[in-house]
């Protein structure tokens, strides 16, 4: 070894020359790591871990790692916090801030670096806006944000704010296409629907879409929004990405979507000024006003062509109040000719009111449609979901499916609808509001007939989709459809879920409850399930009471579950429906199990098993073998549990139900873990996790993660257990499944206790106890009380030492 290396002072990298020589993120990261080592030497202890730094700053572990590894350039304010935390003197802090700015400047001037061949490169921007006109000053503002001239120490981000229809999205999309080449790692886009009368896009759902676009597999997407945001920041760290967040309504909807790296540029559009984003997050405001007279005329000429007389174009521009949306809808030769022929259109004169201008333009644009097209636009206001596909449009209009596509194509040509992906069409929220207003003017019998046709179509397609996903629940359901594969069925149900839930307020409630119960449970859509099943139970339907009781059970409301299962049992016995009685009996048994009465639970499950066997229902038989195995496991009768669970797994495999085969193997893995067969247990549990992820079963996925965590803990692999348990806890809270949350909190307490953290363990046990007492979960309560006692004993033992 070269002896000179050993004689260099420990702080050589902290010398002024080394700092002045920093030119890359890697150089800056080396300076930070040396500060971290020096801080440890001064304190006479170990270097601060990523976890400790994250706790001290409130940042994610991933972003801390990115800063210290040189993958991410810290923003100036974050660099200041980090170097102060690592013991830098004021002069050292200033030198590093200068070095950081030098790195940033060098990166801006460097040629674009192509993305790694293995990286997913999202190209999510909508198509560029045809005939974009004007906005020179605002485009320059956005260029300034891109170049870093108009932002402070926060993210490079701009907020385009302005009134409805003023062209915020058009400006953002046009500018994004203009600069796309400067973002070799891709462009992300989401319409947050912040002002849509329908359901806005949740930040967590937007993050999931971004993560998929960035190449993160479904199994790697966390359940909780905060964890998704951290994963997203890690995924974009150091990448040159453009992120377009369209139609935001609140700062809270936007903040989780802001990257933590200066290599990304964000553009937000909103009708609101979102002062919190500007003040707290350093987002640069770009106010967008209406088009001036010259630009309005120029846009009209580009859209309508030279054939529009100058006087007509002038009046049209004036009456559209400088709103590009109104100008685009109005700029057809027929519209302009009618305005020229009928100059006294008083109703169209908006007096400068943008909202009146838009309504007038929309109304006159409808006159240029065919009667069928205009009628279709009016009928679309009856559709309760965010998007409409050709089949739904055809049902509303009472025409064949091909006719539905033709109607939507006509509306798209008139700029009244636009493609929304996956074969659907959406509307600007102002257009949708106008459509709803017009639908309210329909004659009662016309409206009722159209809604009946739409409801029949949606219920029929939902039935076919559910039968595709869960054939054992809906045997004998067949028919040609566009939802004949699990992927298509899942996509259709996810897209139409809001519309189907809204229809539960109609007489279709009972049928929707019967068809959707498994889809809603497996997807973790418990609140939607409550809405659907409550509406159906109001019709005193016995199956609906079973479905409603099941949701209450999942939410930890065990006494309510018991009430509804009892009503279901009485109803089925009155009608002689043995299959319904068997299902209600089995569900009631699970309430007894959760309330701690394992013997009663097992007795009722044996009754249900006998009913399914007598009816020749092998899938129902397998389900009760699974439930019995789980109940025996909870009662500590592991030999009986293993026998039942192996039988259940074999029968589900024979029937081709991979999801429930995974459930049986997961429960079998839990028993094997409890009896010391850790490798066998983990193999079965990983198989269970994979089957639940493949089926999109979030509750099952959470349970599998929780059981894997418990098995790893029993095997002495505590730190690996923590990751699975945190994932299980996030999933339990995302779905509202209280039983899983209690069990996971207790296991987390056990792991923390085993790793010498009795105070942290006590907090988990206390949370589990409070939730178990609220829900009546006796099994979970017993575990929490035992954990609290052990935590107190361990704390006293430690204190005495």
mmCIF file of C-alpha atoms in Angstrom, residues 303 320 323-332 335 358 361-366 368 414-416 431:
data_model
loop_
_atom_site.group_PDB
_atom_site.id
_atom_site.type_symbol
_atom_site.label_atom_id
_atom_site.label_comp_id
_atom_site.label_asym_id
_atom_site.label_seq_id
_atom_site.Cartn_x
_atom_site.Cartn_y
_atom_site.Cartn_z
ATOM 1 C CA UNK A 303 -59.416 27.166 -37.196
ATOM 2 C CA UNK A 320 -66.463 34.293 -27.230
ATOM 3 C CA UNK A 323 -61.815 32.062 -24.284
ATOM 4 C CA UNK A 324 -59.968 29.541 -26.509
ATOM 5 C CA UNK A 325 -62.363 26.732 -25.543
ATOM 6 C CA UNK A 326 -65.328 28.754 -26.797
ATOM 7 C CA UNK A 327 -63.452 29.816 -29.929
ATOM 8 C CA UNK A 328 -62.521 26.235 -30.804
ATOM 9 C CA UNK A 329 -66.065 24.968 -30.344
ATOM 10 C CA UNK A 330 -67.514 27.871 -32.331
ATOM 11 C CA UNK A 331 -64.993 27.972 -35.171
ATOM 12 C CA UNK A 332 -66.933 26.065 -37.821
ATOM 13 C CA UNK A 335 -71.554 28.468 -36.994
ATOM 14 C CA UNK A 358 -69.327 29.328 -23.070
ATOM 15 C CA UNK A 361 -71.207 28.758 -27.751
ATOM 16 C CA UNK A 362 -72.045 25.248 -26.580
ATOM 17 C CA UNK A 363 -75.729 25.750 -27.366
ATOM 18 C CA UNK A 364 -75.045 27.063 -30.857
ATOM 19 C CA UNK A 365 -72.463 24.391 -31.582
ATOM 20 C CA UNK A 366 -75.100 21.739 -30.904
ATOM 21 C CA UNK A 368 -74.489 22.122 -36.200
ATOM 22 C CA UNK A 414 -67.194 18.996 -32.837
ATOM 23 C CA UNK A 415 -64.783 19.144 -29.841
ATOM 24 C CA UNK A 416 -67.616 18.234 -27.452
ATOM 25 C CA UNK A 431 -69.175 20.671 -21.229
#
